[in-house]
Amino acid sequence: MDPFEETLRRLKESFNTGKTKPAKFRAEQLQSLGRFLQDNNKQLHDALAGDLGKLTKLSSAFIRKEPFGLVLIIAPWNYPLNLMIMPLVGAIAAGNCVVLKPSEISKNTEKVLAERLPQYLDQSCFAVVLGGPEETGQLLKHKFDYIFFTGSPRVGKIVMAAAAEHLTPVTLELGGKNPCYVDDSCDPQTVANCVAWFRYFNAGQTCVAPDYILCSQEMQERLVPALQNAITRFYGDNPQTSPNLGRIINQKHFKRLQGLLGCGRVAIGGQSDEGERYIAPTVLADVQETEAVMQEEIFGPILPLVTVRSLDETVELINRREKPLALYAFSKRSQVVKQVLARTSSGSFCGNDGFMHMTLSSLPFGGVGSSGMGRYHGKFSFDTFSNQRACLLSCPGMEELNDLRYPPYSPRNQQLLKWVLGSQSCTIL
Ligand code: NAD
């Protein structure tokens, strides 16, 4: 019998009802917490006296943002330059030394980074190291002061386990399946243009790409011809000859994607060419949630359509899966978009557009749950690579006042202390 199971189940169930989210609930609970401290003042004092016993009066408090020290940045292959440089900017701005480990799969970028980048940076502070899984495993045995990893959830676990050995803090920028809800009020062509562009950009090898569409059966019937229009407009009648459509990074990923083309019903595309590692922009209709294409991040130019009967069913489907990196909702009714936002969780959210939210440096970028932890972009990058050191500078010459905090605690001293600490009623000693 697991002594925690029942409690954890009860709390998870409550969270899923959305009970803790309204501001009113939070305020009530915090007020109640305040009452607990007030009502039980004597018991708590006695308990603290029994256990410990100490007091604090602040003189001057501030946060000092200082560099962690030696940072490791590990990048993936899909945007091999951008995903190396963006975190590097934050790490340098915060004052760290950095070891950069590019992906061995995007080998041309890896080569340029290794050969050229060190010439532009102070080599006593910055280094590019090379290697695949084995070498990176070896690298991770060393102690770093911070690790910033971008890649798959599978390798994210390996990185986090290695970091745990040294209690090294991590940012994990991971992937997953990003749902895209389209309700019946939408103009199908507008949605199709947007989704097709974001899905097939970089041949679908984008972590924030809409991974699958959730819509009604009727909307599916209207979306398929609209998606066909968009694909033809973007890539011509034969997308294989289009200079605007990318290729799959390698044979392994090509084979994996080819295996997914058998899911659902091919409504558009479905062709592939192994010699060129070409997969046509593909739409799969009537896909079941249990099929292979719905089990893993697609990371390719394939778009499954999964039909749902209601907004409730959509929310339920999204919430029983891992929390996504990004979530999209299309509707002409702002209430619908707001409902999807309020009743789900994800690293980021965009209503009536694709991944434009990640182009804004005013918004933090990152995942939640299995899509990652930590945030960066803009000022958030600086904060991520900084240790927010909590500092207190006590004025010298306060000994007379400080004398109050030393035992023995006479009733008079306790009265005075109460008065001194009056403005900090939440200080728990
Ligand atoms: P990956 O996890 O296979 O590799 C990422 C890095 O980890 C590479 O540098 C690789 O050399 C290293 N690595 C691979 N196996 C390892 C091991 N066993 N031990 C230690 N290191 C290892 O990811 P990928 O295939 O390069 O990239 C695709 C994934 O990255 C997708 O899941 C995608 O969603 C995700 N991604 C996320 C973001 C984001 O910002 N959240 C951005 C781009 C890509």
Coordinates of C-alpha atoms and ligand atoms in Angstrom, one line a residue:
M1 CA 0.0 0.0 0.0
D2 CA 1.6 3.3 -1.1
P3 CA 0.9 5.9 1.7
F4 CA 1.1 8.8 -0.7
E5 CA -1.0 7.5 -3.6
E6 CA -4.5 8.7 -2.4
T7 CA -3.3 12.2 -1.4
L8 CA -1.5 12.7 -4.7
R9 CA -4.5 11.4 -6.7
R10 CA -6.8 13.8 -4.8
L11 CA -4.6 16.9 -5.4
K12 CA -4.1 16.0 -9.1
E13 CA -7.8 15.6 -9.6
S14 CA -8.5 19.0 -8.0
F15 CA -5.8 20.7 -10.2
N16 CA -7.4 19.2 -13.3
T17 CA -10.8 20.7 -12.4
G18 CA -9.2 24.2 -12.7
K19 CA -10.1 25.0 -9.1
T20 CA -6.8 26.6 -8.2
K21 CA -6.7 29.0 -11.2
P22 CA -9.2 31.8 -10.4
A23 CA -7.6 34.9 -8.7
K24 CA -10.4 34.7 -6.1
F25 CA -9.4 31.2 -5.0
R26 CA -5.8 32.2 -4.7
A27 CA -6.6 35.3 -2.7
E28 CA -8.9 33.3 -0.3
Q29 CA -6.2 30.6 0.2
L30 CA -3.5 33.2 0.9
Q31 CA -5.8 35.0 3.4
S32 CA -6.5 31.8 5.0
L33 CA -2.8 31.0 5.3
G34 CA -2.4 34.4 7.0
R35 CA -5.2 33.5 9.4
F36 CA -3.4 30.2 10.2
L37 CA -0.2 32.2 11.2
Q38 CA -2.3 34.6 13.3
D39 CA -4.6 32.2 15.0
N40 CA -1.8 29.8 15.8
N41 CA 0.7 32.4 16.8
K42 CA 1.4 31.0 20.2
Q43 CA 1.6 27.4 19.1
L44 CA 4.0 28.3 16.3
H45 CA 6.2 30.3 18.6
D46 CA 6.3 27.5 21.1
A47 CA 7.1 25.0 18.3
L48 CA 9.8 27.2 16.8
A49 CA 11.3 27.8 20.3
G50 CA 11.2 24.0 20.8
D51 CA 12.9 23.4 17.5
L52 CA 15.1 26.4 16.7
G53 CA 14.7 30.0 17.7
K54 CA 16.2 33.1 15.8
L55 CA 15.2 36.6 14.5
T56 CA 16.1 39.0 11.6
K57 CA 15.9 42.7 10.9
L58 CA 16.9 43.7 7.3
S59 CA 19.2 46.7 6.7
S60 CA 19.5 46.7 2.9
A61 CA 18.5 43.9 0.6
F62 CA 19.2 43.4 -3.1
I63 CA 19.5 40.8 -5.8
R64 CA 22.9 40.6 -7.5
K65 CA 22.8 38.9 -10.9
E66 CA 26.2 37.2 -11.3
P67 CA 27.4 34.6 -13.8
F68 CA 27.2 30.9 -12.9
G69 CA 30.7 30.2 -14.1
L70 CA 31.3 27.5 -16.7
V71 CA 28.3 26.8 -18.9
L72 CA 27.7 24.0 -21.3
I73 CA 25.4 24.6 -24.3
I74 CA 24.3 21.6 -26.3
A75 CA 22.5 22.2 -29.6
P76 CA 20.3 20.1 -32.0
W77 CA 20.6 19.9 -35.8
N78 CA 17.3 21.4 -37.0
Y79 CA 18.3 25.1 -36.6
P80 CA 22.0 24.3 -35.8
L81 CA 23.3 27.9 -35.9
N82 CA 20.3 29.8 -34.3
L83 CA 20.0 27.4 -31.4
M84 CA 23.6 27.7 -30.6
I85 CA 24.0 31.4 -31.0
M86 CA 20.8 32.5 -29.2
P87 CA 21.7 30.9 -25.8
L88 CA 25.4 31.8 -26.3
V89 CA 24.4 35.5 -26.4
G90 CA 22.6 35.2 -23.1
A91 CA 25.5 33.3 -21.5
I92 CA 28.1 35.8 -22.7
A93 CA 25.9 38.8 -21.6
A94 CA 25.6 37.3 -18.1
G95 CA 29.4 36.9 -17.9
N96 CA 30.0 33.2 -18.2
C97 CA 32.6 31.0 -19.8
V98 CA 31.1 28.6 -22.3
V99 CA 31.6 25.2 -23.8
L100 CA 29.6 24.8 -27.0
K101 CA 28.6 21.4 -28.3
P102 CA 27.0 21.6 -31.7
S103 CA 25.0 18.6 -33.2
E104 CA 27.2 16.1 -35.0
I105 CA 24.3 15.5 -37.4
S106 CA 24.3 19.0 -39.0
K107 CA 27.9 18.4 -39.8
N108 CA 28.5 21.3 -42.1
T109 CA 27.4 23.9 -39.5
E110 CA 29.4 21.9 -36.9
K111 CA 32.5 22.3 -39.0
V112 CA 32.1 26.1 -39.5
L113 CA 31.4 26.6 -35.9
A114 CA 34.4 24.6 -34.8
E115 CA 36.8 26.2 -37.3
R116 CA 35.7 29.8 -37.4
L117 CA 33.8 30.8 -34.2
P118 CA 36.9 30.4 -31.9
Q119 CA 38.7 33.0 -34.0
Y120 CA 36.1 35.6 -33.0
L121 CA 35.9 34.9 -29.3
D122 CA 38.4 34.9 -26.5
Q123 CA 39.6 31.4 -26.6
S124 CA 40.5 31.4 -22.9
C125 CA 36.8 31.7 -22.1
F126 CA 35.0 30.0 -25.0
A127 CA 35.5 26.7 -26.7
V128 CA 33.7 24.5 -29.3
V129 CA 33.9 20.8 -28.6
L130 CA 32.7 18.1 -31.0
G131 CA 31.1 14.7 -30.7
G132 CA 28.0 12.5 -30.9
P133 CA 26.2 10.7 -28.1
E134 CA 29.2 8.9 -26.7
E135 CA 31.5 11.9 -26.5
T136 CA 28.7 14.1 -25.2
G137 CA 28.1 11.4 -22.5
Q138 CA 31.8 11.7 -21.6
L139 CA 31.6 15.5 -21.5
L140 CA 28.5 15.4 -19.2
K141 CA 30.6 13.5 -16.6
H142 CA 32.4 16.8 -15.9
K143 CA 31.1 19.4 -13.5
F144 CA 29.6 22.4 -15.1
D145 CA 27.9 25.3 -13.3
Y146 CA 25.0 25.4 -15.7
I147 CA 23.8 23.2 -18.6
F148 CA 21.6 24.6 -21.4
F149 CA 20.3 21.7 -23.6
T150 CA 18.1 21.9 -26.7
G151 CA 17.0 18.6 -28.1
S152 CA 14.7 15.6 -27.6
P153 CA 12.9 14.7 -24.4
R154 CA 14.8 11.3 -24.5
V155 CA 18.2 12.9 -24.5
G156 CA 17.0 15.6 -22.1
K157 CA 16.5 12.9 -19.5
I158 CA 20.1 11.7 -20.0
V159 CA 21.4 15.3 -19.7
M160 CA 19.3 15.9 -16.5
A161 CA 20.5 12.7 -14.9
A162 CA 24.1 13.6 -15.6
A163 CA 23.5 17.1 -14.2
A164 CA 22.0 15.7 -11.1
E165 CA 25.3 14.0 -10.2
H166 CA 26.8 17.4 -9.7
L167 CA 23.5 19.2 -8.7
T168 CA 24.0 21.4 -11.8
P169 CA 21.0 23.5 -12.7
V170 CA 19.6 23.0 -16.2
T171 CA 17.5 24.5 -18.9
L172 CA 15.9 21.9 -21.1
E173 CA 14.5 23.1 -24.4
L174 CA 12.7 20.0 -25.6
G175 CA 10.1 19.0 -28.1
G176 CA 6.8 17.0 -28.3
K177 CA 3.5 17.2 -30.1
N178 CA 2.0 20.6 -30.5
P179 CA -1.9 20.4 -30.9
C180 CA -3.7 22.9 -33.2
Y181 CA -7.4 23.3 -32.6
V182 CA -9.6 24.6 -35.4
D183 CA -13.2 25.4 -34.6
D184 CA -16.1 25.5 -37.0
S185 CA -16.3 29.3 -37.1
C186 CA -13.0 29.5 -39.0
D187 CA -12.5 30.4 -42.6
P188 CA -10.8 27.1 -43.8
Q189 CA -8.5 28.8 -46.4
T190 CA -7.1 31.3 -43.9
V191 CA -6.3 28.6 -41.4
A192 CA -5.0 26.3 -44.1
N193 CA -2.5 29.0 -45.4
C194 CA -1.2 29.6 -41.9
V195 CA -1.0 26.0 -40.7
A196 CA 0.6 24.7 -44.0
W197 CA 3.2 27.4 -43.9
F198 CA 4.2 26.7 -40.3
R199 CA 3.9 22.9 -40.7
Y200 CA 6.0 22.6 -43.9
F201 CA 8.6 25.3 -43.0
N202 CA 12.1 23.6 -42.8
A203 CA 10.3 20.4 -44.1
G204 CA 8.4 20.2 -40.8
Q205 CA 11.6 20.0 -38.7
T206 CA 10.7 22.7 -36.3
C207 CA 10.1 22.1 -32.6
V208 CA 7.2 24.6 -32.4
A209 CA 5.4 23.5 -35.6
P210 CA 1.7 22.6 -35.3
D211 CA 2.0 18.8 -35.1
Y212 CA -1.6 17.8 -35.6
I213 CA -5.0 19.4 -36.1
L214 CA -8.0 18.8 -33.9
C215 CA -11.3 19.7 -35.6
S216 CA -14.8 18.5 -36.4
Q217 CA -15.6 16.0 -39.2
E218 CA -17.2 18.9 -41.1
M219 CA -14.2 21.2 -40.7
Q220 CA -11.9 18.3 -41.8
E221 CA -13.9 18.1 -45.1
R222 CA -13.5 21.9 -45.6
L223 CA -9.8 22.0 -44.6
V224 CA -8.5 19.3 -46.9
P225 CA -9.2 21.2 -50.2
A226 CA -8.1 24.4 -48.6
L227 CA -4.8 22.7 -47.5
Q228 CA -4.4 21.4 -51.0
N229 CA -4.8 25.0 -52.4
A230 CA -2.2 26.3 -49.9
I231 CA 0.3 23.6 -50.7
T232 CA 0.0 24.1 -54.5
R233 CA 0.2 27.9 -54.1
F234 CA 3.4 27.6 -51.9
Y235 CA 5.2 24.7 -53.6
G236 CA 3.6 24.3 -57.1
D237 CA 2.0 21.2 -58.7
N238 CA 5.1 19.1 -58.1
P239 CA 6.5 20.1 -54.7
Q240 CA 9.6 17.9 -55.2
T241 CA 10.9 20.5 -57.7
S242 CA 10.1 23.5 -55.5
P243 CA 13.2 25.4 -54.3
N244 CA 11.1 26.4 -51.3
L245 CA 10.7 23.0 -49.7
G246 CA 13.5 21.5 -47.6
R247 CA 14.7 17.9 -47.3
I248 CA 14.8 15.5 -44.4
I249 CA 18.1 15.7 -42.5
N250 CA 19.2 12.1 -42.8
Q251 CA 18.3 8.6 -43.8
K252 CA 17.3 7.5 -40.3
H253 CA 14.7 10.3 -40.0
F254 CA 13.6 9.8 -43.6
K255 CA 12.8 6.1 -42.9
R256 CA 11.1 7.0 -39.6
L257 CA 8.8 9.5 -41.5
Q258 CA 8.1 7.1 -44.3
G259 CA 6.8 4.6 -41.7
L260 CA 4.3 7.2 -40.6
L261 CA 2.7 7.7 -44.0
G262 CA 0.6 4.6 -43.6
C263 CA -1.4 6.2 -40.8
G264 CA -5.0 7.4 -41.3
R265 CA -6.0 8.1 -44.9
V266 CA -3.6 10.0 -47.2
A267 CA -5.7 13.0 -48.3
I268 CA -2.8 15.0 -49.8
G269 CA 0.8 14.1 -50.8
G270 CA 2.1 10.8 -49.4
Q271 CA 4.9 10.5 -52.0
S272 CA 8.6 10.0 -51.0
D273 CA 11.9 9.7 -52.7
E274 CA 14.7 8.1 -50.7
G275 CA 17.5 9.2 -53.0
E276 CA 16.7 12.9 -52.2
R277 CA 15.3 12.3 -48.7
Y278 CA 12.1 13.9 -50.0
I279 CA 8.8 13.6 -48.3
A280 CA 5.9 15.4 -50.0
P281 CA 3.9 17.9 -47.9
T282 CA 1.3 15.4 -46.6
V283 CA -2.1 15.6 -45.0
L284 CA -3.4 12.5 -43.3
A285 CA -7.2 12.5 -42.6
D286 CA -9.3 10.5 -40.1
V287 CA -6.3 9.7 -38.0
Q288 CA -7.0 7.8 -34.8
E289 CA -5.3 8.9 -31.5
T290 CA -3.9 5.4 -31.1
E291 CA -2.0 5.4 -34.4
A292 CA 1.8 5.7 -34.6
V293 CA 1.8 9.2 -36.0
M294 CA 0.0 10.4 -32.8
Q295 CA 2.5 8.7 -30.5
E296 CA 5.7 10.6 -31.3
E297 CA 6.8 14.1 -32.4
I298 CA 6.5 14.0 -36.2
F299 CA 9.3 16.4 -37.0
G300 CA 8.6 16.2 -40.7
P301 CA 6.2 17.5 -43.4
I302 CA 3.2 15.4 -42.3
L303 CA 0.0 16.8 -40.9
P304 CA -2.5 14.5 -39.3
L305 CA -6.1 15.6 -38.9
V306 CA -7.9 14.1 -35.8
T307 CA -11.6 14.7 -35.6
V308 CA -13.3 15.7 -32.3
R309 CA -16.9 16.3 -31.5
S310 CA -16.6 19.3 -29.1
L311 CA -14.4 21.7 -27.4
D312 CA -14.7 19.6 -24.2
E313 CA -13.4 16.6 -26.0
T314 CA -10.5 18.7 -27.5
V315 CA -9.5 19.9 -24.1
E316 CA -9.7 16.5 -22.6
L317 CA -7.6 15.0 -25.4
I318 CA -4.9 17.7 -25.0
N319 CA -4.8 17.3 -21.2
R320 CA -4.4 13.6 -21.1
R321 CA -1.2 13.9 -23.2
E322 CA 2.2 15.3 -22.3
K323 CA 2.2 19.1 -21.9
P324 CA 3.2 20.5 -25.3
L325 CA 5.9 23.1 -26.1
A326 CA 3.3 25.2 -28.1
L327 CA -0.4 25.1 -28.4
Y328 CA -2.5 26.7 -31.2
A329 CA -6.2 27.6 -31.4
F330 CA -8.0 29.0 -34.3
S331 CA -11.5 30.5 -34.0
K332 CA -13.3 33.7 -35.0
R333 CA -14.9 33.6 -31.5
S334 CA -12.4 35.0 -29.0
Q335 CA -14.2 33.1 -26.2
V336 CA -13.2 29.8 -27.8
V337 CA -9.5 30.8 -28.0
K338 CA -9.6 32.0 -24.4
Q339 CA -11.3 28.8 -23.3
V340 CA -8.6 26.6 -24.9
L341 CA -6.0 28.9 -23.2
A342 CA -7.6 28.7 -19.8
R343 CA -8.3 25.0 -19.7
T344 CA -4.9 23.7 -20.9
S345 CA -1.2 24.0 -20.2
S346 CA 1.8 24.4 -22.6
G347 CA 5.1 26.2 -22.8
S348 CA 3.6 28.8 -25.1
F349 CA 0.3 29.5 -26.7
C350 CA -0.8 31.3 -29.9
G351 CA -4.3 32.2 -31.0
N352 CA -5.1 32.5 -34.7
D353 CA -1.5 32.2 -35.8
G354 CA 1.5 29.9 -36.0
F355 CA 4.7 30.2 -34.0
M356 CA 5.0 34.0 -34.3
H357 CA 5.0 34.2 -30.5
M358 CA 8.6 32.9 -30.4
T359 CA 9.8 35.8 -32.6
L360 CA 9.0 38.3 -29.8
S361 CA 11.9 38.9 -27.5
S362 CA 9.5 40.3 -24.9
L363 CA 8.1 36.8 -24.4
P364 CA 10.0 34.0 -22.6
F365 CA 10.5 30.9 -24.7
G366 CA 10.5 27.3 -23.3
G367 CA 8.5 24.2 -22.4
V368 CA 6.7 22.8 -19.5
G369 CA 6.6 19.2 -18.2
S370 CA 8.0 16.8 -20.9
S371 CA 8.5 19.7 -23.3
G372 CA 11.2 21.2 -21.1
M373 CA 12.0 23.6 -18.2
G374 CA 13.5 27.0 -18.0
R375 CA 13.1 30.0 -20.3
Y376 CA 15.2 32.2 -22.6
H377 CA 15.1 34.8 -25.4
G378 CA 15.7 38.5 -24.9
K379 CA 16.2 39.6 -21.3
F380 CA 15.1 36.1 -20.1
S381 CA 18.3 34.7 -21.6
F382 CA 20.3 37.0 -19.4
D383 CA 18.3 35.9 -16.3
T384 CA 18.6 32.2 -17.2
F385 CA 22.4 32.4 -17.3
S386 CA 22.6 34.5 -14.1
N387 CA 22.7 33.3 -10.5
Q388 CA 20.2 35.6 -8.7
R389 CA 22.1 36.0 -5.6
A390 CA 20.0 37.2 -2.7
C391 CA 22.1 39.7 -0.7
L392 CA 21.6 41.5 2.6
L393 CA 24.0 44.2 3.8
S394 CA 23.5 44.9 7.5
C395 CA 24.7 48.3 8.7
P396 CA 27.5 48.3 11.2
G397 CA 26.7 50.1 14.4
M398 CA 23.4 48.4 14.8
E399 CA 24.5 46.4 17.8
E400 CA 22.3 48.2 20.2
L401 CA 19.2 47.2 18.2
N402 CA 20.6 43.8 17.4
D403 CA 21.0 43.2 21.1
L404 CA 17.3 42.7 21.2
R405 CA 17.6 39.5 19.3
Y406 CA 19.9 37.8 21.7
P407 CA 18.6 35.5 24.4
P408 CA 17.4 35.5 27.1
Y409 CA 14.0 36.7 25.7
S410 CA 12.5 38.8 28.4
P411 CA 8.8 39.9 28.0
R412 CA 10.1 43.5 27.4
N413 CA 12.4 42.4 24.6
Q414 CA 9.7 40.3 23.1
Q415 CA 7.4 43.4 23.1
L416 CA 10.1 45.5 21.5
L417 CA 10.8 42.9 18.9
K418 CA 7.1 42.7 18.0
W419 CA 7.2 46.4 17.4
V420 CA 10.4 46.4 15.4
L421 CA 9.1 43.6 13.2
G422 CA 5.6 45.0 13.0
S423 CA 6.1 46.1 9.3
Q424 CA 7.3 42.6 8.4
S425 CA 4.4 40.6 9.7
C426 CA 5.2 37.7 7.4
T427 CA 8.7 37.1 8.7
I428 CA 8.8 33.6 10.0
L429 CA 11.7 33.1 12.3
Ligands
NAD1 P1 18.8 15.0 -29.8 O1 18.2 15.0 -28.5 O2 18.9 13.7 -30.5 O3 20.2 15.7 -29.9 C1 20.5 17.0 -29.3 C2 22.0 17.0 -28.8 O4 22.2 16.0 -27.9 C3 23.0 16.8 -30.0 O5 24.0 17.8 -29.8 C4 23.5 15.4 -29.8 O6 24.8 15.3 -30.1 C5 23.3 15.2 -28.3 N1 23.0 13.8 -27.9 C6 22.3 12.9 -28.7 N2 22.2 11.7 -28.1 C7 22.9 11.9 -26.9 C8 23.2 11.0 -25.8 N3 22.8 9.7 -25.8 N4 23.9 11.5 -24.7 C9 24.3 12.8 -24.7 N5 24.1 13.6 -25.8 C10 23.4 13.2 -26.8 O7 17.9 16.0 -30.7 P2 17.9 16.3 -32.2 O8 17.5 15.1 -33.0 O9 19.3 16.9 -32.5 O10 16.8 17.5 -32.3 C11 15.5 17.2 -32.5 C12 14.8 17.4 -31.1 O11 15.1 18.7 -30.6 C13 13.3 17.4 -31.3 O12 12.7 16.7 -30.3 C14 12.9 18.9 -31.2 O13 11.6 19.1 -30.8 C15 13.9 19.4 -30.2 N6 14.1 20.8 -30.4 C16 13.6 21.6 -29.4 C17 13.8 23.0 -29.5 C18 13.3 23.9 -28.5 O14 13.7 25.1 -28.5 N7 12.5 23.5 -27.5 C19 14.4 23.5 -30.7 C20 14.8 22.6 -31.6 C21 14.7 21.3 -31.5

